[in-house]
CSV table of C-alpha atoms and ligand atoms in Angstrom, one decimal:
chain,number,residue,atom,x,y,z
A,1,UNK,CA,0.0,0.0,0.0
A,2,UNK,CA,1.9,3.6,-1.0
A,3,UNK,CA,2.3,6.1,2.1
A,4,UNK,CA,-0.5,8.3,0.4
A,5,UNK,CA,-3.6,5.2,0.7
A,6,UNK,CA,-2.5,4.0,4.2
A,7,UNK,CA,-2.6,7.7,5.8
A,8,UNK,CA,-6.2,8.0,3.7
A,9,UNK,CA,-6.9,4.7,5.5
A,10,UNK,CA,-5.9,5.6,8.5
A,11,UNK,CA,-7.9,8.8,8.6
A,12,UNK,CA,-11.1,7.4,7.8
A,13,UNK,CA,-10.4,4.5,11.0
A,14,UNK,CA,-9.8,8.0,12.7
A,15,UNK,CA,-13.6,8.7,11.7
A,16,UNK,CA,-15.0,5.4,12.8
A,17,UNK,CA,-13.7,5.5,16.5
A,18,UNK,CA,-16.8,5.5,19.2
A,19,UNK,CA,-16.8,8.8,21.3
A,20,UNK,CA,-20.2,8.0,22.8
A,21,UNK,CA,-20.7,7.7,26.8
A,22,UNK,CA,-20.2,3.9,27.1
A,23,UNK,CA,-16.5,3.8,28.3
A,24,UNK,CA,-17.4,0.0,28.7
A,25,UNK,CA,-17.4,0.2,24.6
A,26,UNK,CA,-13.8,1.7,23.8
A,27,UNK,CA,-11.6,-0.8,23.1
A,28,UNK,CA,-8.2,0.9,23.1
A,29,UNK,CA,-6.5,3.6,25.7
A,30,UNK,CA,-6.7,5.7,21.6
A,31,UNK,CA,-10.6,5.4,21.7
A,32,UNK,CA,-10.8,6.0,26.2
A,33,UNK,CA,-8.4,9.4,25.0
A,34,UNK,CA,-10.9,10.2,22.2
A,35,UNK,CA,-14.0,10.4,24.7
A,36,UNK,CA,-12.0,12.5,26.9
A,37,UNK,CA,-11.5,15.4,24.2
A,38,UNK,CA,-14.9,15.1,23.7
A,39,UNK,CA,-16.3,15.8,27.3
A,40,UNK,CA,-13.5,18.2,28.5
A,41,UNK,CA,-13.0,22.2,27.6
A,42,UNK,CA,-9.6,22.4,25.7
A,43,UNK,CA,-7.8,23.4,29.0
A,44,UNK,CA,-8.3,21.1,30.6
A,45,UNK,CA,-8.2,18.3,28.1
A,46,UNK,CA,-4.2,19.9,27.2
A,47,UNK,CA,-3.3,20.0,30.8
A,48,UNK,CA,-3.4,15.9,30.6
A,49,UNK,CA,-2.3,16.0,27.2
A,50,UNK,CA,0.8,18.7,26.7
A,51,UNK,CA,4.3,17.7,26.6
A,52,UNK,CA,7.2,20.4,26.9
A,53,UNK,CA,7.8,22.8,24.0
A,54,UNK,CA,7.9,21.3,20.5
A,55,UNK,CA,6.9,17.9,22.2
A,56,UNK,CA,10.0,15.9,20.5
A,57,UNK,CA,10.6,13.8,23.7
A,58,UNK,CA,6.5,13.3,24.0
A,59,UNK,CA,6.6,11.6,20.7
A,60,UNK,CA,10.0,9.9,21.1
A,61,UNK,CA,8.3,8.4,24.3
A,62,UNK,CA,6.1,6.4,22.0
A,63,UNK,CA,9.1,5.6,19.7
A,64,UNK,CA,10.5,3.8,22.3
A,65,UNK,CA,7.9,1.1,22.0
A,66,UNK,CA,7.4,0.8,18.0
A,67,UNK,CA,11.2,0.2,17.7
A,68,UNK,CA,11.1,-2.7,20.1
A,69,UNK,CA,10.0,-6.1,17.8
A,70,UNK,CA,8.8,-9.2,19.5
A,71,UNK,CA,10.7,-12.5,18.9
A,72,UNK,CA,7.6,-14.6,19.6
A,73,UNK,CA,8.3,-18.3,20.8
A,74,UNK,CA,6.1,-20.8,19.6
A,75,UNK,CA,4.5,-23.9,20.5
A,76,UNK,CA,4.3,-23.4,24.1
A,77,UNK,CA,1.2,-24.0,26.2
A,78,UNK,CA,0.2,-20.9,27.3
A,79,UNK,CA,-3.2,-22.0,28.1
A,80,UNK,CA,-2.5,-21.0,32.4
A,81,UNK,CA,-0.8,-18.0,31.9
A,82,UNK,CA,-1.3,-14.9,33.9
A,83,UNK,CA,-0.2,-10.8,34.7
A,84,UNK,CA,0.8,-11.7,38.3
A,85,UNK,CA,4.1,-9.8,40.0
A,86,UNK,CA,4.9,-9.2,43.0
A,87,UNK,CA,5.8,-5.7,44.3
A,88,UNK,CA,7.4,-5.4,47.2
A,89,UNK,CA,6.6,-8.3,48.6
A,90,UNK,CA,2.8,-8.6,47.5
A,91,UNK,CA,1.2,-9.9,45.0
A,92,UNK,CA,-0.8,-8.2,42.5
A,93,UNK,CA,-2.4,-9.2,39.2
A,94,UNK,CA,-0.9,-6.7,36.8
A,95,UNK,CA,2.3,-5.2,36.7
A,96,UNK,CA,0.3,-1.7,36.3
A,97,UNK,CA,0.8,1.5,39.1
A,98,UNK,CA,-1.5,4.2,38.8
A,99,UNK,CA,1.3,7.5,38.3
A,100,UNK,CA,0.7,10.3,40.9
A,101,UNK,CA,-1.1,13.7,39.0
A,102,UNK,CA,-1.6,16.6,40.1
A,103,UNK,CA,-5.0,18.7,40.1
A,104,UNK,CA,-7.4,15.4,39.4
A,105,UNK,CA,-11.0,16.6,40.3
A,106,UNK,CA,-10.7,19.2,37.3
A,107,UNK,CA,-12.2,16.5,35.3
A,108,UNK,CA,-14.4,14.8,37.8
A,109,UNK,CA,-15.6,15.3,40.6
A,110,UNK,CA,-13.7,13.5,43.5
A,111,UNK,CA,-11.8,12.4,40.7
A,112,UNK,CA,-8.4,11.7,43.1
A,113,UNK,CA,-11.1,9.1,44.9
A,114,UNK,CA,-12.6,7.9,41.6
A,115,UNK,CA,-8.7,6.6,40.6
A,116,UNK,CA,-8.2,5.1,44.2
A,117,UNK,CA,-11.4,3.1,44.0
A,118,UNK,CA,-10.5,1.9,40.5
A,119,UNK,CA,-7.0,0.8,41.7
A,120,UNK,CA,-7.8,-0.8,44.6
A,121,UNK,CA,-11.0,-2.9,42.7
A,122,UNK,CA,-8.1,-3.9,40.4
A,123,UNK,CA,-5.6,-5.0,43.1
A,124,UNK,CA,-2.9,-2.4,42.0
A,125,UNK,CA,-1.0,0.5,43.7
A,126,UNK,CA,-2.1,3.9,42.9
A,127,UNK,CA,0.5,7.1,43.9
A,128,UNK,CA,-1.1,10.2,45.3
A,129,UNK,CA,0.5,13.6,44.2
A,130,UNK,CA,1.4,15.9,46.6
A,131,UNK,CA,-0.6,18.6,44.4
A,132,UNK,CA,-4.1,16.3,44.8
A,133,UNK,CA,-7.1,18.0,45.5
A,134,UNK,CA,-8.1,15.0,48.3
A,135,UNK,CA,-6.4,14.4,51.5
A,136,UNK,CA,-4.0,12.1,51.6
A,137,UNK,CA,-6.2,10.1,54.6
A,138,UNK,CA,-9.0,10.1,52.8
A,139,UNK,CA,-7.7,7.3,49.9
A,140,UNK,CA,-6.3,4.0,52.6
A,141,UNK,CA,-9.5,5.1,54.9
A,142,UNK,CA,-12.4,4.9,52.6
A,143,UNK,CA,-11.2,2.2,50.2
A,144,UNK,CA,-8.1,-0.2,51.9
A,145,UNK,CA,-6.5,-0.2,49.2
A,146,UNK,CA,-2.7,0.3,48.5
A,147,UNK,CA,-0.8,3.7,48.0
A,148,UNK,CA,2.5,5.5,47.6
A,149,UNK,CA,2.4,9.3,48.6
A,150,UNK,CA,4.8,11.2,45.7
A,151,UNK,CA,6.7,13.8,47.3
A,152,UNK,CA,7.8,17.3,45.6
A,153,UNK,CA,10.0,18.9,48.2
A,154,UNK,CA,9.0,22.3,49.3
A,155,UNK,CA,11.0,25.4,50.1
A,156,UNK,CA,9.2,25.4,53.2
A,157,UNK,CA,10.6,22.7,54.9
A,158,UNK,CA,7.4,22.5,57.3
A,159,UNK,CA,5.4,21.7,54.5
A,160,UNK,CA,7.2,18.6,53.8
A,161,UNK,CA,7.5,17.1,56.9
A,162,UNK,CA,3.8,17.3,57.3
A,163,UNK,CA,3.2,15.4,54.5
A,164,UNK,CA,5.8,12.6,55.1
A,165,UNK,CA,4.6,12.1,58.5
A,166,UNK,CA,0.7,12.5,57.3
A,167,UNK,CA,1.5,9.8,54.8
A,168,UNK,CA,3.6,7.8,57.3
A,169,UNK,CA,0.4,8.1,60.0
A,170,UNK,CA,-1.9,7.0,56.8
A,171,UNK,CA,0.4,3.6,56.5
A,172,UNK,CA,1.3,4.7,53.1
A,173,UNK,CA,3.5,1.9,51.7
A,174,UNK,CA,6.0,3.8,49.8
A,175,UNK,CA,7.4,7.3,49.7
A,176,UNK,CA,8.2,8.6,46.2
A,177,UNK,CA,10.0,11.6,46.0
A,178,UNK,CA,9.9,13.5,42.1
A,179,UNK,CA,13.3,14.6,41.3
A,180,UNK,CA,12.7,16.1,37.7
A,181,UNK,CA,10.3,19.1,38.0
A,182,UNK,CA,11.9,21.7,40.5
A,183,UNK,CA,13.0,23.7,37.6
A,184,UNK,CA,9.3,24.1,35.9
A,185,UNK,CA,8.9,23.2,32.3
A,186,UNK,CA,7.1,25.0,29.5
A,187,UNK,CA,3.8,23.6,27.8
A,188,UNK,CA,2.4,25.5,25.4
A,189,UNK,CA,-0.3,24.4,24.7
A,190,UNK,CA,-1.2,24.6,28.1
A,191,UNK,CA,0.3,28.2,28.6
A,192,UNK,CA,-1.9,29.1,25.6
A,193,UNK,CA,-5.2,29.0,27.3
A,194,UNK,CA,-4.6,31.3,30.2
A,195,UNK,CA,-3.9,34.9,29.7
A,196,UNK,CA,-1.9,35.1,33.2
A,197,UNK,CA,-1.5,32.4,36.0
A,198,UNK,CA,-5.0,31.2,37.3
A,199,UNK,CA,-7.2,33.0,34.1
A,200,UNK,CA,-8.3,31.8,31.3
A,201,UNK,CA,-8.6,33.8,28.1
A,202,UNK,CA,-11.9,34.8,27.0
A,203,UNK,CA,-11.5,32.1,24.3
A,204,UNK,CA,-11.0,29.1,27.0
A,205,UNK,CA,-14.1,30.6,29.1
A,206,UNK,CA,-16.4,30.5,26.7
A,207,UNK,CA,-15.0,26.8,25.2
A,208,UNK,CA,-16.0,26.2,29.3
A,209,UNK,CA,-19.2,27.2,29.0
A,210,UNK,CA,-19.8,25.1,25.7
A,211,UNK,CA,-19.2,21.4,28.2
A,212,UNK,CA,-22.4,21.8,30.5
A,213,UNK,CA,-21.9,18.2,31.4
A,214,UNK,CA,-18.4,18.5,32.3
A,215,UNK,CA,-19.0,22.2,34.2
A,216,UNK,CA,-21.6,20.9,36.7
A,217,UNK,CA,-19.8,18.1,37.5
A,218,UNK,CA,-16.5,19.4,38.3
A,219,UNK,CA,-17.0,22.8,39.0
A,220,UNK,CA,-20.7,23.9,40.0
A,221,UNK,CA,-21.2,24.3,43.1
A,222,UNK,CA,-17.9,23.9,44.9
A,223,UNK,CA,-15.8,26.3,41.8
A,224,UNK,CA,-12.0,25.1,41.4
A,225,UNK,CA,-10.9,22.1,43.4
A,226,UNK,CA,-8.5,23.1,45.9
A,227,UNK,CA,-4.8,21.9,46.4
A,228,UNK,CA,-6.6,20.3,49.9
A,229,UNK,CA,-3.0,18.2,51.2
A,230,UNK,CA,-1.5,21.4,50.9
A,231,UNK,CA,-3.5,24.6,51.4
A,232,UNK,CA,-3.1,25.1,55.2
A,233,UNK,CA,0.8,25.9,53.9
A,234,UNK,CA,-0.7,28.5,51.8
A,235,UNK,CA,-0.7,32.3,53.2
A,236,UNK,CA,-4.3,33.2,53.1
A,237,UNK,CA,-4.0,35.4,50.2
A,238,UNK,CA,-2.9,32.5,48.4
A,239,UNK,CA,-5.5,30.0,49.3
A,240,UNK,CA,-7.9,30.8,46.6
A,241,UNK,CA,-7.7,29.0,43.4
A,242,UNK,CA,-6.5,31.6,41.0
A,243,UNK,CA,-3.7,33.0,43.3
A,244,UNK,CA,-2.8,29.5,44.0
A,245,UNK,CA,-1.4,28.8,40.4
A,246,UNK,CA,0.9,32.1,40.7
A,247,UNK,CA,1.9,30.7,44.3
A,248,UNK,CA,2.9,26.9,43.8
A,249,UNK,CA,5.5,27.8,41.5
A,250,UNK,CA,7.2,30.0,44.1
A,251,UNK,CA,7.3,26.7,46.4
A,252,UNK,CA,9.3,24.4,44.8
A,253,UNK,CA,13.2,25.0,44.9
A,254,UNK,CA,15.9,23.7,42.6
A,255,UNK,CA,18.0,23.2,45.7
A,256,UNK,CA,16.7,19.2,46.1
A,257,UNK,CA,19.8,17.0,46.1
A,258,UNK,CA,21.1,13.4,47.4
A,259,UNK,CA,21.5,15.2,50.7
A,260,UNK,CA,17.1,15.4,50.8
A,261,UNK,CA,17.2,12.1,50.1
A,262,UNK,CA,19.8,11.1,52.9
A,263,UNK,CA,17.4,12.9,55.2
A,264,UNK,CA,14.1,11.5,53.8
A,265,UNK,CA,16.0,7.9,54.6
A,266,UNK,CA,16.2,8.9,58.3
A,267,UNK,CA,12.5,9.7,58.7
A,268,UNK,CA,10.7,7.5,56.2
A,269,UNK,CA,10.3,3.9,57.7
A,270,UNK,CA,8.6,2.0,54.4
A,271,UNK,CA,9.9,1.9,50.9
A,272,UNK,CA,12.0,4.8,49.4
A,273,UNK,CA,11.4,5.4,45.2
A,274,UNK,CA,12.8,8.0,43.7
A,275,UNK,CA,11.4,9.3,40.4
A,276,UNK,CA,12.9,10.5,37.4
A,277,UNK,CA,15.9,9.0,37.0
A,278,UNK,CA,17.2,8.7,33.5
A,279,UNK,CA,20.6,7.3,33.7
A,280,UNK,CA,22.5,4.1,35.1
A,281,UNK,CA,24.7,6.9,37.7
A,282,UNK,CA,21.9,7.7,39.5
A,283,UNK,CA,19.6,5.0,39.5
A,284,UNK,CA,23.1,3.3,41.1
A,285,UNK,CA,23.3,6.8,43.2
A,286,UNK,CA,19.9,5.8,44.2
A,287,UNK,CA,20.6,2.3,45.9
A,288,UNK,CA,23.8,4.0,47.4
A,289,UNK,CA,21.6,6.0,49.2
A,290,UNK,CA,19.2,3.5,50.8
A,291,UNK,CA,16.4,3.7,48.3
A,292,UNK,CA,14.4,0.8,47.9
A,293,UNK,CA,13.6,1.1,44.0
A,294,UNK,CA,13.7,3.8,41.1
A,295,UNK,CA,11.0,5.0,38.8
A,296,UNK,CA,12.6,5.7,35.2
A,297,UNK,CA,10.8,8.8,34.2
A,298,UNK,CA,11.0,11.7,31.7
A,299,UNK,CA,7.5,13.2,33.6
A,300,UNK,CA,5.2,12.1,30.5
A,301,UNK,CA,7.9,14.4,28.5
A,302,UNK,CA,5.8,17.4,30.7
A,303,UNK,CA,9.3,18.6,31.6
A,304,UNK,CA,12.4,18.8,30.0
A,305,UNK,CA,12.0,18.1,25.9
A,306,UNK,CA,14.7,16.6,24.1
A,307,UNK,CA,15.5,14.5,26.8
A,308,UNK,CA,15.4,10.5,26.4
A,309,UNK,CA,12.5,8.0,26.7
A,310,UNK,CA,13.1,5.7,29.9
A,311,UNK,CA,12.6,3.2,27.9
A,312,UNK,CA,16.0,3.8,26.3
A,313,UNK,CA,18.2,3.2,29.5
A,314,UNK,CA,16.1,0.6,31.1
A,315,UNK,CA,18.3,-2.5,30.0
A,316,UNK,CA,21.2,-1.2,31.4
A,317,UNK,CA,19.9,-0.1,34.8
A,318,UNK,CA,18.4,-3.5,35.2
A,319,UNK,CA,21.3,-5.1,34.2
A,320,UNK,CA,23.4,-2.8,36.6
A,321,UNK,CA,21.0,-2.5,40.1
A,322,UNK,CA,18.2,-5.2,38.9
A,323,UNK,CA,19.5,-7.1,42.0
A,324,UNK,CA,19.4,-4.1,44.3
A,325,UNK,CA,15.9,-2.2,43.4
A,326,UNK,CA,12.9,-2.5,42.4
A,327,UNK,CA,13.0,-0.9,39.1
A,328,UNK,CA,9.2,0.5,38.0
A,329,UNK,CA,9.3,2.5,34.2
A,330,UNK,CA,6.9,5.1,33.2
A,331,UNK,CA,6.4,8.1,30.6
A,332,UNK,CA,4.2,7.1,27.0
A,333,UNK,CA,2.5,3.6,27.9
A,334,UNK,CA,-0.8,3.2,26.1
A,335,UNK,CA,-0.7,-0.7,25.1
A,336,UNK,CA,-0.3,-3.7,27.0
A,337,UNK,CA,2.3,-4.6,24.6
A,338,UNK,CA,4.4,-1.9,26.1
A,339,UNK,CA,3.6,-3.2,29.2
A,340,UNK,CA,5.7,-6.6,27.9
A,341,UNK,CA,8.6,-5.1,26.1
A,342,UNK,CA,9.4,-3.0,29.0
A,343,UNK,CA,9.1,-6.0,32.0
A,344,UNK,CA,11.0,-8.1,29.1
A,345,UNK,CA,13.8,-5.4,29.5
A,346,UNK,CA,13.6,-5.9,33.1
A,347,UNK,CA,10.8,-3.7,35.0
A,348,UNK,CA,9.1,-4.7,37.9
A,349,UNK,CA,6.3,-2.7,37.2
A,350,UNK,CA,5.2,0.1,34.8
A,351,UNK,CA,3.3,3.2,35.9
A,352,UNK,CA,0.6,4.5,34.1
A,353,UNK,CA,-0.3,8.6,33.9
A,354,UNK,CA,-2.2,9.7,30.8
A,355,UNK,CA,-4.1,6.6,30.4
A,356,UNK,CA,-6.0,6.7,33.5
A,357,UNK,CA,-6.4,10.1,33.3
A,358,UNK,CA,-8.1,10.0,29.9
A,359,UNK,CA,-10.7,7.1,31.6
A,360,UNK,CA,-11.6,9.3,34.5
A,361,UNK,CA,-12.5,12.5,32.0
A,362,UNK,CA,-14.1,9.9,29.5
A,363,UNK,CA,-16.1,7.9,32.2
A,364,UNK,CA,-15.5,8.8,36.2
A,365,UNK,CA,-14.6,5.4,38.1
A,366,UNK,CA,-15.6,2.9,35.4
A,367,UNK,CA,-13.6,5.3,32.8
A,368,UNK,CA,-10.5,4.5,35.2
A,369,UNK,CA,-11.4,1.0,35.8
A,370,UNK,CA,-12.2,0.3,32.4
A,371,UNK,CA,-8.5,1.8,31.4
A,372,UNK,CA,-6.8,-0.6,33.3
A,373,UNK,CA,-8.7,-3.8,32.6
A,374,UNK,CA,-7.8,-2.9,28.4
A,375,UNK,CA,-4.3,-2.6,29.3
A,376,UNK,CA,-4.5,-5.4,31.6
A,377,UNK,CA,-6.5,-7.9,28.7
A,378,UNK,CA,-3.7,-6.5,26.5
A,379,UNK,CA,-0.6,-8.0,28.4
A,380,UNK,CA,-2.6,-10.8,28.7
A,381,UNK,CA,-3.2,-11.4,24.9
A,382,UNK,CA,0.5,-10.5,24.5
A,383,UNK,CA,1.7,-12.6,26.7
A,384,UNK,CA,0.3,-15.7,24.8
A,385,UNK,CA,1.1,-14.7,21.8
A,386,UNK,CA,4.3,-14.6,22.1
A,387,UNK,CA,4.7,-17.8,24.0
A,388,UNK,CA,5.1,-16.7,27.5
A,389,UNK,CA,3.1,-18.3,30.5
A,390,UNK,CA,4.2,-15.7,33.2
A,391,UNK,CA,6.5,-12.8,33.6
A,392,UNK,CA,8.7,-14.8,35.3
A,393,UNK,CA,9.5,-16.7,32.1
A,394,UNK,CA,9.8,-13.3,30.3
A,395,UNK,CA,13.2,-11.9,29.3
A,396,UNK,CA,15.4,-9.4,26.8
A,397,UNK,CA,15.3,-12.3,24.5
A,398,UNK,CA,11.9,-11.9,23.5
A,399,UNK,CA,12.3,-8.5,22.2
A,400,UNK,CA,15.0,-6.9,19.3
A,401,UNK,CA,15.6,-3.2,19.4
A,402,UNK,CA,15.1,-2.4,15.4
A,403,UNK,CA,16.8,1.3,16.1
A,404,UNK,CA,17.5,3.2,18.6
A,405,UNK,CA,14.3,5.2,19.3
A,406,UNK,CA,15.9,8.4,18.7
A,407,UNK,CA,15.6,9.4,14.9
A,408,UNK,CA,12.8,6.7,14.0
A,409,UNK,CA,11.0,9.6,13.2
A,410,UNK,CA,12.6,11.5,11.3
B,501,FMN,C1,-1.9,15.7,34.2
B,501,FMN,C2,-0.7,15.2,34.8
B,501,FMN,C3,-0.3,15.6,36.1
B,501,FMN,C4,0.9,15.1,36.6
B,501,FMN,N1,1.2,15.5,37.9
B,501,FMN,C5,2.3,14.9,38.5
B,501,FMN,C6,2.6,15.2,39.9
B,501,FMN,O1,1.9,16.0,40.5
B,501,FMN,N2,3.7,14.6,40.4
B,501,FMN,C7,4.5,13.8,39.7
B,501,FMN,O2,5.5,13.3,40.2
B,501,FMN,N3,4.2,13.5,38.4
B,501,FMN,C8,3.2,14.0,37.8
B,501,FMN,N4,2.9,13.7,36.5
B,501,FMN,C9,3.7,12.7,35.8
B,501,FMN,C10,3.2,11.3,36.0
B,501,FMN,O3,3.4,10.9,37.3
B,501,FMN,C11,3.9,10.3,35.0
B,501,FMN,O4,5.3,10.4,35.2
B,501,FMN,C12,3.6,10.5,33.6
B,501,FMN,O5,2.3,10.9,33.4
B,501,FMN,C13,3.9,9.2,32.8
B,501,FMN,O6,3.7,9.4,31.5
B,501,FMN,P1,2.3,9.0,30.7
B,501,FMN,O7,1.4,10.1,31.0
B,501,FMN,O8,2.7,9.0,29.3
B,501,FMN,O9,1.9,7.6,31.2
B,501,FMN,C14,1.7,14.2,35.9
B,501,FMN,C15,1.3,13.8,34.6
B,501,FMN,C16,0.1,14.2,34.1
B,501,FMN,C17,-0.3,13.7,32.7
């Protein structure tokens, strides 16, 4: 087929994706995505969506995965297999981790909740930004599930403490502290829409107005969901919504080092993750230090652009501290066959941002739910057909690296 008839093609299977109500009826993270756009104003649709600047790494993150071939074996009985790991120390029936965002209930209502319940129904971890708009409490009390509080380290010391110890009272199981975001990155996209910190353009208002359905869910009566783990931090002129978004940026400092973490070590008694690390230095700096495991992270590509996909150095960190952490991946997964290549390059587990996200706008709780049961039927499918029972049985030599994901698209 010539280049000109498969992008025709590919258009009209564009057209024929279902971006009705159902969530139950999409059959791929593309379609769940889809149904978001449709329900949210552009604002808020972009603040999920936007990578930094001209979006190279955003894309490169999905190269990653398309210049990874399977090397299917065949003829085995795959007949019992299953998505079972075990993450520090429990067992769980998907390798999947719900990624901590910031500012959920723009798209839902209780939308922080709506992702908890979703995890927890599927057995799975789910991290809890420190920027949520739901008290950390609230999640392990009302649902038992399991959670990792994500940590961005404050100037104001106070402020962090409180939410370690909060999080330690809470019987979080694991502390994950960001390292990639203290010096802010630009989105476009997302700058676009507001004509200073906290207001929207005209143009945005109005597109906010035109999603009724979306408004009086998430916004009428309560207005902008609140920063709630945090606010009491906030000086009072700060508290409201729109000053808020001029404020949080004044918080975070670029003064973070290996010495925070040293100190975090000494007062956080469960696991230790860091998040964000991109090369085999510091995920080794990492177990140095006392942490129990690394998440391999670019932010979604939200940050820094130009900068590589995780998915790029995960076969050397594995190969170099496989024995001493637990290594998790993240940043551009969307298919249960992602899920594979990466725990065949030696993940223990692979957290999830976008793809949740775009379930909860599309469909609340069921939108999340239904998210993680595709990508969980996915790795199943996968798994047989490339003649692997279990993820134990999984390794590099089920995979061939065509390029190097840099450049594929050019
Ligand atoms: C809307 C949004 C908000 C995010 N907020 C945070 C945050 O508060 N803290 C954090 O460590 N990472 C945050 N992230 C990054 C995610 O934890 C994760 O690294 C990223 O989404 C993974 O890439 P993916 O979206 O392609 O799956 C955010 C990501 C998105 C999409």
């Amino acid at each position: 087929m010539r280049g000109d008839d498969r992008n025709a093609q590919s258009e009209a299977m564009k057209r024929r994706y279902y971006t009705g109500r159902k969530v139950e009826k999409a059959i791929s993270i593309e379609e769940l995505r889809r149904m978001a756009e449709k329900r949210l104003p552009a604002f808020a649709f972009e603040f999920i969506e936007g990578g930094a600047e001209d979006e190279v790494s955003l894309a490169w993150n999905r190269d990653a995965f398309t210049a990874l071939r399977f090397l299917p074996q065949t003829l085995i009985d795959t007949s019992d297999r299953h998505t079972k790991v075990t993450l520090f120390g429990r067992e769980q029936p998907s390798p999947l981790v719900i990624a901590p965002s910031g500012h959920n209930n723009i798209y839902r209502r209780d939308g922080d909740m709506m992702l908890a319940r979703a995890a927890t129904a599927a057995g799975i971890p789910m991290a809890l930004s420190t920027l949520s708009n739901t008290r950390l409490e609230r999640l392990p009390k009302e649902t038992g599930g399991r959670f990792w509080m994500q940590l961005y380290q404050f100037k104001d010391k106070a402020l962090t403490l409180d939410v370690v110890r909060r999080a330690d009272e809470a019987g979080y199981e694991a502390l994950v502290l960001t390292s990639d975001s203290y010096v802010y990155g630009l989105r476009e996209w997302d700058r676009r829409h507001f004509k200073r910190p906290g207001v929207l353009t005209l143009r945005s208002k109005l597109d906010a107005l035109c999603h009724p359905r979306w408004l009086f869910d998430a916004l009428v009566p309560h207005g902008v969901p609140k920063l709630e783990n945090v606010i009491e931090f906030f000086p009072p002129e700060a508290r409201d919504t729109r000053t808020a978004t001029t404020f949080i940026p004044t918080l975070f400092v670029s003064d973070v080092t290996w010495e925070s973490v040293d100190e975090l070590r000494k007062l956080w008694p469960r696991k230790l993750l860091i998040k964000g690390i991109l090369s085999v230095e510091d995920a080794r700096r990492a177990a140095n230090h006392g942490c129990d495991g690394v998440i391999l992270s670019n932010h979604g590509a939200r940050h820094l652009d130009s900068v590589i996909s995780p998915m790029d150095i995960l076969p050397d960190v594995a190969t170099t501290v496989g024995d001493r952490l637990t290594i998790v991946i993240d940043s551009g997964f969307r298919r249960g066959s992602d899920v594979v290549k990466a725990m065949a390059l030696g993940a223990n587990a692979v957290m999830v941002g976008r793809a949740p996200l775009w379930g909860l706008a599309a469909g609340g709780e069921a939108g999340v739910a239904h998210a993680l049961k595709l990508l969980q039927e996915e790795t199943h499918r996968v798994l047989g057909q490339i003649g692997c029972p279990s993820f134990d049985k999984l390794g590099p030599q089920f995979v061939k690296r065509e390029t190097a994901s840099v450049g594929v698209r050019a």
